mmCIF file of C-alpha atoms in Angstrom:
data_model
loop_
_atom_site.group_PDB
_atom_site.id
_atom_site.type_symbol
_atom_site.label_atom_id
_atom_site.label_comp_id
_atom_site.label_asym_id
_atom_site.label_seq_id
_atom_site.Cartn_x
_atom_site.Cartn_y
_atom_site.Cartn_z
ATOM 1 C CA UNK S 1 -0.006 -0.001 -0.003
ATOM 2 C CA UNK S 2 1.433 3.390 -0.984
ATOM 3 C CA UNK S 3 1.376 6.576 1.045
ATOM 4 C CA UNK S 4 3.598 8.914 -1.010
ATOM 5 C CA UNK S 5 1.006 9.864 -3.625
ATOM 6 C CA UNK S 6 -0.254 13.088 -5.114
ATOM 7 C CA UNK S 7 -3.884 13.902 -4.393
ATOM 8 C CA UNK S 8 -4.241 14.548 -8.087
ATOM 9 C CA UNK S 9 -3.435 10.891 -8.669
ATOM 10 C CA UNK S 10 -6.347 9.666 -6.527
ATOM 11 C CA UNK S 11 -9.568 8.653 -8.271
ATOM 12 C CA UNK S 12 -12.528 7.423 -6.252
ATOM 13 C CA UNK S 13 -14.401 4.477 -7.531
ATOM 14 C CA UNK S 14 -17.148 2.017 -6.706
ATOM 15 C CA UNK S 15 -16.198 -1.625 -6.958
ATOM 16 C CA UNK S 16 -17.957 -4.921 -7.440
ATOM 17 C CA UNK S 17 -16.285 -8.262 -6.768
ATOM 18 C CA UNK S 18 -17.032 -11.025 -9.197
ATOM 19 C CA UNK S 19 -18.373 -13.135 -6.311
ATOM 20 C CA UNK S 20 -20.850 -10.449 -5.273
ATOM 21 C CA UNK S 21 -19.016 -8.329 -2.656
ATOM 22 C CA UNK S 22 -19.005 -4.609 -3.315
ATOM 23 C CA UNK S 23 -18.067 -1.242 -1.877
ATOM 24 C CA UNK S 24 -16.446 2.100 -2.609
ATOM 25 C CA UNK S 25 -12.744 2.778 -2.752
ATOM 26 C CA UNK S 26 -9.880 4.836 -4.090
ATOM 27 C CA UNK S 27 -7.401 4.243 -6.910
ATOM 28 C CA UNK S 28 -3.824 5.404 -7.310
ATOM 29 C CA UNK S 29 -1.197 4.338 -9.799
ATOM 30 C CA UNK S 30 2.317 2.897 -9.688
ATOM 31 C CA UNK S 31 4.905 0.852 -11.533
ATOM 32 C CA UNK S 32 7.912 -0.059 -9.387
ATOM 33 C CA UNK S 33 9.073 -3.129 -11.370
ATOM 34 C CA UNK S 34 9.145 -5.230 -8.169
ATOM 35 C CA UNK S 35 7.983 -8.837 -7.926
ATOM 36 C CA UNK S 36 4.390 -8.759 -6.724
ATOM 37 C CA UNK S 37 3.425 -10.036 -3.296
ATOM 38 C CA UNK S 38 0.996 -12.596 -4.735
ATOM 39 C CA UNK S 39 3.847 -14.101 -6.755
ATOM 40 C CA UNK S 40 5.075 -15.949 -3.668
ATOM 41 C CA UNK S 41 3.783 -19.443 -2.917
ATOM 42 C CA UNK S 42 1.304 -19.920 -0.098
ATOM 43 C CA UNK S 43 -0.340 -16.514 -0.195
ATOM 44 C CA UNK S 44 -3.778 -17.833 -1.192
ATOM 45 C CA UNK S 45 -5.599 -20.875 -2.528
ATOM 46 C CA UNK S 46 -4.707 -20.449 -6.216
ATOM 47 C CA UNK S 47 -3.659 -22.617 -9.156
ATOM 48 C CA UNK S 48 -0.198 -20.987 -9.136
ATOM 49 C CA UNK S 49 1.393 -17.788 -7.837
ATOM 50 C CA UNK S 50 1.323 -14.719 -10.073
ATOM 51 C CA UNK S 51 3.825 -14.993 -12.917
ATOM 52 C CA UNK S 52 7.069 -12.981 -12.621
ATOM 53 C CA UNK S 53 9.787 -12.311 -15.188
ATOM 54 C CA UNK S 54 13.545 -11.971 -15.344
ATOM 55 C CA UNK S 55 15.354 -8.776 -16.240
ATOM 56 C CA UNK S 56 14.624 -9.321 -19.949
ATOM 57 C CA UNK S 57 10.901 -10.035 -19.362
ATOM 58 C CA UNK S 58 11.241 -13.777 -19.842
ATOM 59 C CA UNK S 59 8.812 -15.712 -17.571
ATOM 60 C CA UNK S 60 10.392 -17.332 -14.512
ATOM 61 C CA UNK S 61 9.408 -20.831 -13.422
ATOM 62 C CA UNK S 62 10.933 -20.476 -9.948
ATOM 63 C CA UNK S 63 8.369 -18.847 -7.662
ATOM 64 C CA UNK S 64 11.010 -18.628 -4.906
ATOM 65 C CA UNK S 65 13.244 -16.239 -6.872
ATOM 66 C CA UNK S 66 13.832 -13.076 -4.843
ATOM 67 C CA UNK S 67 12.458 -9.761 -6.061
ATOM 68 C CA UNK S 68 14.676 -7.429 -8.058
ATOM 69 C CA UNK S 69 13.794 -4.852 -5.404
ATOM 70 C CA UNK S 70 15.700 -7.063 -2.986
ATOM 71 C CA UNK S 71 18.629 -7.650 -5.376
ATOM 72 C CA UNK S 72 17.092 -10.835 -6.775
ATOM 73 C CA UNK S 73 16.225 -11.736 -10.416
ATOM 74 C CA UNK S 74 12.401 -11.531 -10.297
ATOM 75 C CA UNK S 75 10.496 -8.535 -11.619
ATOM 76 C CA UNK S 76 6.984 -7.565 -12.639
ATOM 77 C CA UNK S 77 6.391 -8.691 -16.223
ATOM 78 C CA UNK S 78 5.894 -5.891 -18.705
ATOM 79 C CA UNK S 79 2.692 -7.525 -19.961
ATOM 80 C CA UNK S 80 1.117 -6.666 -16.609
ATOM 81 C CA UNK S 81 0.476 -3.284 -18.186
ATOM 82 C CA UNK S 82 -3.177 -2.256 -18.639
ATOM 83 C CA UNK S 83 -4.824 -2.277 -22.068
ATOM 84 C CA UNK S 84 -8.041 -1.051 -23.634
ATOM 85 C CA UNK S 85 -10.737 -3.490 -24.723
ATOM 86 C CA UNK S 86 -12.900 -0.726 -26.139
ATOM 87 C CA UNK S 87 -13.681 2.915 -25.390
ATOM 88 C CA UNK S 88 -15.492 2.016 -22.165
ATOM 89 C CA UNK S 89 -13.645 -1.087 -20.991
ATOM 90 C CA UNK S 90 -10.080 -1.921 -19.973
ATOM 91 C CA UNK S 91 -8.239 -4.790 -18.312
ATOM 92 C CA UNK S 92 -5.246 -4.570 -16.004
ATOM 93 C CA UNK S 93 -3.582 -5.513 -12.709
ATOM 94 C CA UNK S 94 -3.374 -3.833 -9.352
ATOM 95 C CA UNK S 95 -2.093 -3.775 -5.807
ATOM 96 C CA UNK S 96 -5.057 -3.999 -3.461
ATOM 97 C CA UNK S 97 -6.056 -3.513 0.136
ATOM 98 C CA UNK S 98 -9.658 -4.390 0.990
ATOM 99 C CA UNK S 99 -11.127 -3.532 4.348
ATOM 100 C CA UNK S 100 -11.457 -6.620 6.537
ATOM 101 C CA UNK S 101 -9.530 -8.853 4.140
ATOM 102 C CA UNK S 102 -6.040 -10.260 3.663
ATOM 103 C CA UNK S 103 -3.969 -11.501 0.754
ATOM 104 C CA UNK S 104 -5.530 -14.926 1.333
ATOM 105 C CA UNK S 105 -8.884 -13.454 0.328
ATOM 106 C CA UNK S 106 -7.861 -11.068 -2.460
ATOM 107 C CA UNK S 107 -4.734 -12.472 -4.169
ATOM 108 C CA UNK S 108 -5.722 -13.244 -7.788
ATOM 109 C CA UNK S 109 -9.333 -12.176 -7.148
ATOM 110 C CA UNK S 110 -11.090 -10.193 -9.846
ATOM 111 C CA UNK S 111 -12.977 -6.924 -9.417
ATOM 112 C CA UNK S 112 -15.095 -4.605 -11.499
ATOM 113 C CA UNK S 113 -14.230 -0.932 -10.969
ATOM 114 C CA UNK S 114 -16.768 1.712 -11.913
ATOM 115 C CA UNK S 115 -15.267 5.170 -11.431
ATOM 116 C CA UNK S 116 -17.357 7.280 -8.988
ATOM 117 C CA UNK S 117 -16.325 7.786 -5.282
ATOM 118 C CA UNK S 118 -14.291 5.232 -0.337
ATOM 119 C CA UNK S 119 -11.861 2.790 2.574
ATOM 120 C CA UNK S 120 -10.834 0.218 -0.103
ATOM 121 C CA UNK S 121 -7.732 0.922 -2.185
ATOM 122 C CA UNK S 122 -6.652 -0.149 -5.662
ATOM 123 C CA UNK S 123 -3.126 0.880 -6.717
ATOM 124 C CA UNK S 124 -3.250 0.391 -10.489
ATOM 125 C CA UNK S 125 -0.184 -0.974 -12.244
ATOM 126 C CA UNK S 126 0.590 1.641 -14.923
ATOM 127 C CA UNK S 127 4.124 1.947 -16.387
ATOM 128 C CA UNK S 128 5.375 5.434 -15.664
ATOM 129 C CA UNK S 129 2.794 5.796 -12.885
ATOM 130 C CA UNK S 130 5.452 6.333 -10.206
ATOM 131 C CA UNK S 131 7.800 3.985 -8.346
ATOM 132 C CA UNK S 132 6.447 5.013 -4.908
ATOM 133 C CA UNK S 133 8.197 3.328 -2.002
ATOM 134 C CA UNK S 134 9.618 0.489 -4.120
ATOM 135 C CA UNK S 135 8.072 -2.058 -1.760
ATOM 136 C CA UNK S 136 6.207 -5.066 -3.176
ATOM 137 C CA UNK S 137 3.264 -4.702 -0.800
ATOM 138 C CA UNK S 138 -0.133 -6.118 -1.735
ATOM 139 C CA UNK S 139 0.731 -6.571 -5.432
ATOM 140 C CA UNK S 140 -2.443 -8.430 -6.350
ATOM 141 C CA UNK S 141 -3.325 -9.636 -9.811
ATOM 142 C CA UNK S 142 -6.856 -8.814 -10.928
ATOM 143 C CA UNK S 143 -8.904 -7.702 -13.887
ATOM 144 C CA UNK S 144 -10.050 -4.081 -13.960
ATOM 145 C CA UNK S 145 -13.296 -3.496 -15.734
ATOM 146 C CA UNK S 146 -13.585 0.240 -16.147
ATOM 147 C CA UNK S 147 -16.491 2.472 -17.124
ATOM 148 C CA UNK S 148 -17.031 6.229 -17.080
ATOM 149 C CA UNK S 149 -20.591 5.819 -15.847
ATOM 150 C CA UNK S 150 -21.548 2.197 -15.178
ATOM 151 C CA UNK S 151 -21.144 -1.260 -16.653
ATOM 152 C CA UNK S 152 -24.127 -3.561 -16.729
ATOM 153 C CA UNK S 153 -23.439 -7.210 -16.152
ATOM 154 C CA UNK S 154 -24.014 -8.053 -19.784
ATOM 155 C CA UNK S 155 -21.183 -5.765 -20.898
ATOM 156 C CA UNK S 156 -18.685 -7.539 -18.696
ATOM 157 C CA UNK S 157 -18.507 -10.124 -21.444
ATOM 158 C CA UNK S 158 -15.703 -12.607 -21.074
ATOM 159 C CA UNK S 159 -14.483 -11.488 -17.663
ATOM 160 C CA UNK S 160 -17.788 -12.184 -15.940
ATOM 161 C CA UNK S 161 -19.578 -14.575 -18.291
ATOM 162 C CA UNK S 162 -22.334 -16.062 -16.127
ATOM 163 C CA UNK S 163 -24.809 -16.546 -18.947
ATOM 164 C CA UNK S 164 -24.915 -16.644 -22.701
ATOM 165 C CA UNK S 165 -25.234 -19.003 -25.604
ATOM 166 C CA UNK S 166 -23.001 -21.978 -26.249
ATOM 167 C CA UNK S 167 -22.501 -25.384 -27.780
ATOM 168 C CA UNK S 168 -22.465 -28.951 -26.515
ATOM 169 C CA UNK S 169 -20.590 -32.071 -27.450
ATOM 170 C CA UNK S 170 -20.300 -35.375 -25.584
ATOM 171 C CA UNK S 171 -17.539 -37.607 -24.287
ATOM 172 C CA UNK S 172 -16.589 -40.314 -21.831
ATOM 173 C CA UNK S 173 -12.867 -41.032 -21.770
ATOM 174 C CA UNK S 174 -12.678 -42.565 -18.270
ATOM 175 C CA UNK S 175 -9.818 -40.171 -17.313
ATOM 176 C CA UNK S 176 -9.548 -38.481 -13.936
ATOM 177 C CA UNK S 177 -11.251 -35.113 -14.367
ATOM 178 C CA UNK S 178 -9.103 -31.982 -14.306
ATOM 179 C CA UNK S 179 -10.985 -30.500 -11.326
ATOM 180 C CA UNK S 180 -10.093 -33.638 -9.395
ATOM 181 C CA UNK S 181 -6.655 -32.160 -8.686
ATOM 182 C CA UNK S 182 -6.011 -29.993 -5.631
ATOM 183 C CA UNK S 183 -5.452 -26.266 -6.102
ATOM 184 C CA UNK S 184 -7.587 -25.779 -9.207
ATOM 185 C CA UNK S 185 -10.168 -23.549 -7.483
ATOM 186 C CA UNK S 186 -11.438 -22.420 -4.110
ATOM 187 C CA UNK S 187 -13.602 -25.445 -3.319
ATOM 188 C CA UNK S 188 -14.484 -27.697 -0.404
ATOM 189 C CA UNK S 189 -12.570 -30.589 -1.989
ATOM 190 C CA UNK S 190 -11.467 -31.589 -5.497
ATOM 191 C CA UNK S 191 -13.870 -33.602 -7.636
ATOM 192 C CA UNK S 192 -14.105 -37.207 -6.497
ATOM 193 C CA UNK S 193 -12.103 -39.720 -8.527
ATOM 194 C CA UNK S 194 -12.390 -43.531 -8.339
ATOM 195 C CA UNK S 195 -10.123 -46.505 -8.641
ATOM 196 C CA UNK S 196 -10.316 -49.014 -11.477
ATOM 197 C CA UNK S 197 -13.320 -50.694 -9.760
ATOM 198 C CA UNK S 198 -15.226 -47.425 -9.213
ATOM 199 C CA UNK S 199 -14.380 -47.239 -5.503
ATOM 200 C CA UNK S 200 -13.904 -43.614 -4.368
ATOM 201 C CA UNK S 201 -10.285 -42.573 -3.811
ATOM 202 C CA UNK S 202 -9.308 -40.516 -0.748
ATOM 203 C CA UNK S 203 -5.965 -39.384 -2.235
ATOM 204 C CA UNK S 204 -6.455 -36.517 -4.671
ATOM 205 C CA UNK S 205 -2.847 -36.757 -5.845
ATOM 206 C CA UNK S 206 -3.259 -40.158 -7.525
ATOM 207 C CA UNK S 207 -2.262 -39.871 -11.179
ATOM 208 C CA UNK S 208 -4.899 -40.300 -13.886
ATOM 209 C CA UNK S 209 -5.407 -43.708 -15.428
ATOM 210 C CA UNK S 210 -4.878 -41.963 -18.767
ATOM 211 C CA UNK S 211 -1.277 -41.369 -17.665
ATOM 212 C CA UNK S 212 -0.596 -44.763 -16.171
ATOM 213 C CA UNK S 213 -2.005 -43.994 -12.726
ATOM 214 C CA UNK S 214 -4.881 -45.437 -10.732
ATOM 215 C CA UNK S 215 -7.476 -42.619 -10.806
ATOM 216 C CA UNK S 216 -10.469 -42.627 -13.145
ATOM 217 C CA UNK S 217 -13.783 -40.855 -13.642
ATOM 218 C CA UNK S 218 -16.378 -42.429 -11.354
ATOM 219 C CA UNK S 219 -19.219 -44.249 -13.106
ATOM 220 C CA UNK S 220 -21.782 -42.228 -11.148
ATOM 221 C CA UNK S 221 -20.714 -39.126 -13.022
ATOM 222 C CA UNK S 222 -23.146 -40.357 -15.689
ATOM 223 C CA UNK S 223 -26.155 -38.099 -16.508
ATOM 224 C CA UNK S 224 -29.600 -38.884 -15.126
ATOM 225 C CA UNK S 225 -33.151 -37.667 -15.569
ATOM 226 C CA UNK S 226 -34.932 -35.704 -12.829
ATOM 227 C CA UNK S 227 -38.163 -35.582 -14.807
ATOM 228 C CA UNK S 228 -39.212 -35.396 -18.450
ATOM 229 C CA UNK S 229 -37.912 -31.853 -18.875
ATOM 230 C CA UNK S 230 -34.904 -31.720 -16.494
ATOM 231 C CA UNK S 231 -31.727 -33.760 -16.159
ATOM 232 C CA UNK S 232 -28.572 -33.535 -14.082
ATOM 233 C CA UNK S 233 -25.029 -34.387 -15.073
ATOM 234 C CA UNK S 234 -21.407 -33.339 -15.348
ATOM 235 C CA UNK S 235 -19.376 -31.728 -18.101
ATOM 236 C CA UNK S 236 -15.995 -30.543 -19.262
ATOM 237 C CA UNK S 237 -16.326 -26.799 -19.652
ATOM 238 C CA UNK S 238 -14.704 -23.787 -21.205
ATOM 239 C CA UNK S 239 -16.354 -20.431 -20.438
ATOM 240 C CA UNK S 240 -15.100 -17.496 -22.476
ATOM 241 C CA UNK S 241 -12.770 -15.296 -20.453
ATOM 242 C CA UNK S 242 -12.652 -17.684 -17.492
ATOM 243 C CA UNK S 243 -10.356 -20.410 -16.274
ATOM 244 C CA UNK S 244 -10.614 -23.526 -14.118
ATOM 245 C CA UNK S 245 -10.337 -21.322 -11.016
ATOM 246 C CA UNK S 246 -13.649 -19.685 -11.986
ATOM 247 C CA UNK S 247 -15.571 -22.682 -13.303
ATOM 248 C CA UNK S 248 -14.315 -25.823 -11.545
ATOM 249 C CA UNK S 249 -17.295 -27.256 -9.590
ATOM 250 C CA UNK S 250 -19.521 -24.381 -10.753
ATOM 251 C CA UNK S 251 -22.978 -25.364 -11.980
ATOM 252 C CA UNK S 252 -24.754 -24.177 -15.093
ATOM 253 C CA UNK S 253 -28.346 -24.581 -16.231
ATOM 254 C CA UNK S 254 -28.390 -25.439 -19.915
ATOM 255 C CA UNK S 255 -31.508 -24.849 -21.985
ATOM 256 C CA UNK S 256 -31.266 -26.772 -25.245
ATOM 257 C CA UNK S 257 -32.178 -24.616 -28.232
ATOM 258 C CA UNK S 258 -31.912 -27.044 -31.146
ATOM 259 C CA UNK S 259 -32.645 -30.635 -32.063
ATOM 260 C CA UNK S 260 -34.998 -33.119 -30.477
ATOM 261 C CA UNK S 261 -34.391 -31.785 -26.939
ATOM 262 C CA UNK S 262 -35.145 -28.143 -27.711
ATOM 263 C CA UNK S 263 -36.734 -26.561 -24.639
ATOM 264 C CA UNK S 264 -35.513 -29.223 -22.211
ATOM 265 C CA UNK S 265 -33.085 -28.250 -19.445
ATOM 266 C CA UNK S 266 -30.045 -29.835 -17.916
ATOM 267 C CA UNK S 267 -28.019 -28.671 -14.915
ATOM 268 C CA UNK S 268 -24.391 -29.675 -15.181
ATOM 269 C CA UNK S 269 -21.475 -29.299 -12.787
ATOM 270 C CA UNK S 270 -18.140 -28.429 -14.383
ATOM 271 C CA UNK S 271 -15.657 -31.131 -13.401
ATOM 272 C CA UNK S 272 -13.223 -31.002 -16.298
ATOM 273 C CA UNK S 273 -11.932 -28.871 -19.145
ATOM 274 C CA UNK S 274 -10.159 -29.513 -22.432
ATOM 275 C CA UNK S 275 -7.643 -27.796 -24.657
ATOM 276 C CA UNK S 276 -9.811 -28.691 -27.642
ATOM 277 C CA UNK S 277 -12.922 -26.919 -26.313
ATOM 278 C CA UNK S 278 -14.139 -23.678 -27.823
ATOM 279 C CA UNK S 279 -15.650 -20.679 -26.021
ATOM 280 C CA UNK S 280 -18.810 -21.363 -23.982
ATOM 281 C CA UNK S 281 -18.452 -25.057 -24.703
ATOM 282 C CA UNK S 282 -20.037 -27.809 -22.596
ATOM 283 C CA UNK S 283 -18.668 -31.297 -23.318
ATOM 284 C CA UNK S 284 -21.279 -33.480 -21.619
ATOM 285 C CA UNK S 285 -20.083 -36.597 -19.798
ATOM 286 C CA UNK S 286 -22.142 -39.387 -21.382
ATOM 287 C CA UNK S 287 -20.866 -42.996 -21.261
ATOM 288 C CA UNK S 288 -20.475 -44.280 -24.800
ATOM 289 C CA UNK S 289 -20.256 -40.679 -26.072
ATOM 290 C CA UNK S 290 -16.780 -41.131 -27.538
ATOM 291 C CA UNK S 291 -13.360 -41.231 -25.947
ATOM 292 C CA UNK S 292 -11.895 -38.503 -28.132
ATOM 293 C CA UNK S 293 -8.152 -38.022 -27.952
ATOM 294 C CA UNK S 294 -7.746 -40.054 -24.718
ATOM 295 C CA UNK S 295 -8.404 -43.595 -25.801
ATOM 296 C CA UNK S 296 -6.119 -45.111 -23.180
ATOM 297 C CA UNK S 297 -8.374 -44.429 -20.179
ATOM 298 C CA UNK S 298 -11.295 -46.737 -20.921
ATOM 299 C CA UNK S 299 -8.873 -49.288 -22.297
ATOM 300 C CA UNK S 300 -7.066 -49.369 -18.959
ATOM 301 C CA UNK S 301 -10.185 -49.271 -16.754
ATOM 302 C CA UNK S 302 -12.581 -51.495 -18.707
ATOM 303 C CA UNK S 303 -10.531 -53.206 -21.408
ATOM 304 C CA UNK S 304 -12.175 -51.206 -24.201
ATOM 305 C CA UNK S 305 -10.421 -50.683 -27.507
ATOM 306 C CA UNK S 306 -8.342 -47.567 -27.995
ATOM 307 C CA UNK S 307 -11.314 -45.986 -29.783
ATOM 308 C CA UNK S 308 -13.709 -46.866 -26.961
ATOM 309 C CA UNK S 309 -17.207 -48.060 -27.773
ATOM 310 C CA UNK S 310 -18.545 -47.049 -31.176
ATOM 311 C CA UNK S 311 -16.824 -44.149 -32.943
ATOM 312 C CA UNK S 312 -13.850 -42.498 -31.287
ATOM 313 C CA UNK S 313 -15.656 -39.167 -31.654
ATOM 314 C CA UNK S 314 -19.389 -39.507 -31.009
ATOM 315 C CA UNK S 315 -19.450 -43.010 -29.582
ATOM 316 C CA UNK S 316 -22.228 -45.542 -29.993
ATOM 317 C CA UNK S 317 -25.058 -44.811 -32.406
ATOM 318 C CA UNK S 318 -28.050 -46.673 -30.906
ATOM 319 C CA UNK S 319 -29.681 -47.697 -27.654
ATOM 320 C CA UNK S 320 -28.930 -51.317 -28.450
ATOM 321 C CA UNK S 321 -25.186 -50.586 -28.657
ATOM 322 C CA UNK S 322 -25.201 -49.461 -25.007
ATOM 323 C CA UNK S 323 -25.100 -53.160 -24.124
ATOM 324 C CA UNK S 324 -21.459 -53.120 -25.275
ATOM 325 C CA UNK S 325 -20.531 -50.959 -22.286
ATOM 326 C CA UNK S 326 -19.727 -52.247 -18.772
ATOM 327 C CA UNK S 327 -22.843 -52.579 -16.643
ATOM 328 C CA UNK S 328 -21.839 -49.605 -14.450
ATOM 329 C CA UNK S 329 -22.004 -47.319 -17.505
ATOM 330 C CA UNK S 330 -25.051 -48.674 -19.339
ATOM 331 C CA UNK S 331 -27.677 -46.517 -17.615
ATOM 332 C CA UNK S 332 -25.786 -43.346 -18.526
ATOM 333 C CA UNK S 333 -25.464 -44.514 -22.108
ATOM 334 C CA UNK S 334 -29.167 -45.330 -22.306
ATOM 335 C CA UNK S 335 -30.006 -41.845 -20.944
ATOM 336 C CA UNK S 336 -28.687 -40.415 -24.201
ATOM 337 C CA UNK S 337 -31.275 -42.269 -26.264
ATOM 338 C CA UNK S 338 -34.122 -41.934 -23.764
ATOM 339 C CA UNK S 339 -34.292 -38.556 -22.008
ATOM 340 C CA UNK S 340 -31.809 -36.941 -24.439
ATOM 341 C CA UNK S 341 -33.691 -38.402 -27.439
ATOM 342 C CA UNK S 342 -30.481 -39.157 -29.314
ATOM 343 C CA UNK S 343 -29.770 -35.436 -29.781
ATOM 344 C CA UNK S 344 -26.490 -34.752 -31.554
ATOM 345 C CA UNK S 345 -24.581 -31.803 -30.047
ATOM 346 C CA UNK S 346 -27.505 -29.409 -29.576
ATOM 347 C CA UNK S 347 -26.884 -25.713 -29.020
ATOM 348 C CA UNK S 348 -27.766 -24.164 -25.652
ATOM 349 C CA UNK S 349 -28.281 -21.020 -23.692
ATOM 350 C CA UNK S 350 -26.735 -21.210 -20.239
ATOM 351 C CA UNK S 351 -26.749 -19.467 -16.905
ATOM 352 C CA UNK S 352 -24.782 -20.003 -13.730
ATOM 353 C CA UNK S 353 -26.871 -21.518 -10.914
ATOM 354 C CA UNK S 354 -26.435 -22.903 -7.415
ATOM 355 C CA UNK S 355 -25.425 -26.524 -7.597
ATOM 356 C CA UNK S 356 -28.117 -29.053 -6.624
ATOM 357 C CA UNK S 357 -27.098 -31.257 -3.697
ATOM 358 C CA UNK S 358 -27.862 -34.239 -5.932
ATOM 359 C CA UNK S 359 -24.746 -33.288 -7.925
ATOM 360 C CA UNK S 360 -22.454 -32.146 -5.129
ATOM 361 C CA UNK S 361 -23.254 -35.322 -3.168
ATOM 362 C CA UNK S 362 -21.735 -37.217 -6.103
ATOM 363 C CA UNK S 363 -18.788 -34.967 -6.945
ATOM 364 C CA UNK S 364 -18.020 -34.064 -3.280
ATOM 365 C CA UNK S 365 -17.008 -30.638 -4.588
ATOM 366 C CA UNK S 366 -18.659 -27.360 -3.532
ATOM 367 C CA UNK S 367 -17.311 -23.915 -4.396
ATOM 368 C CA UNK S 368 -16.353 -21.800 -1.368
#
């Protein structure tokens, strides 16, 4: 937190946290080149500390490297500079002090700033904004969403995408889900994984069966009908502008807008992601839906071929073919041809919702 600032450099603002907290605060500006405080391990429950760079702005992999402000080799990366998205919106990074909080609660948290007029303080990282005291205090990475008057939720776009339109695909590759690893998000526990016999594992560090380990997707992560118009299930997810820290174990209500299930709804919990997923993409976990690029998982767990059951992409093509699957997976496969009416990758609209206990009781994962 800086004290040696010009009053002319202070702008008052209102602020809204992405998770719903809000208040009023002040902004200042700085760029001292120091390694940020949130770049040290153990500051908060995050996927990784904030990235730092060497003297030539090459990313450092050693989070223990001392700050250049303490004669070490770690500095703030030049790409931590702010940039404009459009005339009314910008992104950037900041040092922060929030009343009643600590680094454990604000490191790598995201905030919307609407410039107006308060006890909370945002020291914006702006090259040429002043070196201040040259102390790496409260250097917190966040996204600034700036507006001269106000920003409605819809205009937050990628940074706060809680609803929108999207696409679906399907898969079941038997691999341990990505959100099954510790540290992916602020949650009660990582997503439950199972051993080769579908017994729940207590050790979240067990390697995935797709990489020669003993952890697999549990068979009860199959979708199921609640009634004729609503189903529950799990999905690999990619929400535009987000990351696993924002969507792991989050739930979304999907309303299908095309195909034979148009108008029906499904609530899914995000338990996985994928490098091959597009923006606002929900890859539904459906046994017999295709193993995709990870053919080794079901081969290891169930003795399936490297292309799984049916086509490698898309899976089985009829209700009768569900009998090819292990008994633990057959009900989930049959769901696709019963409740889901054999729909082939229908489009959806989606909105973030509170997770039903019927899903969190299965995944054992609840967002904090």
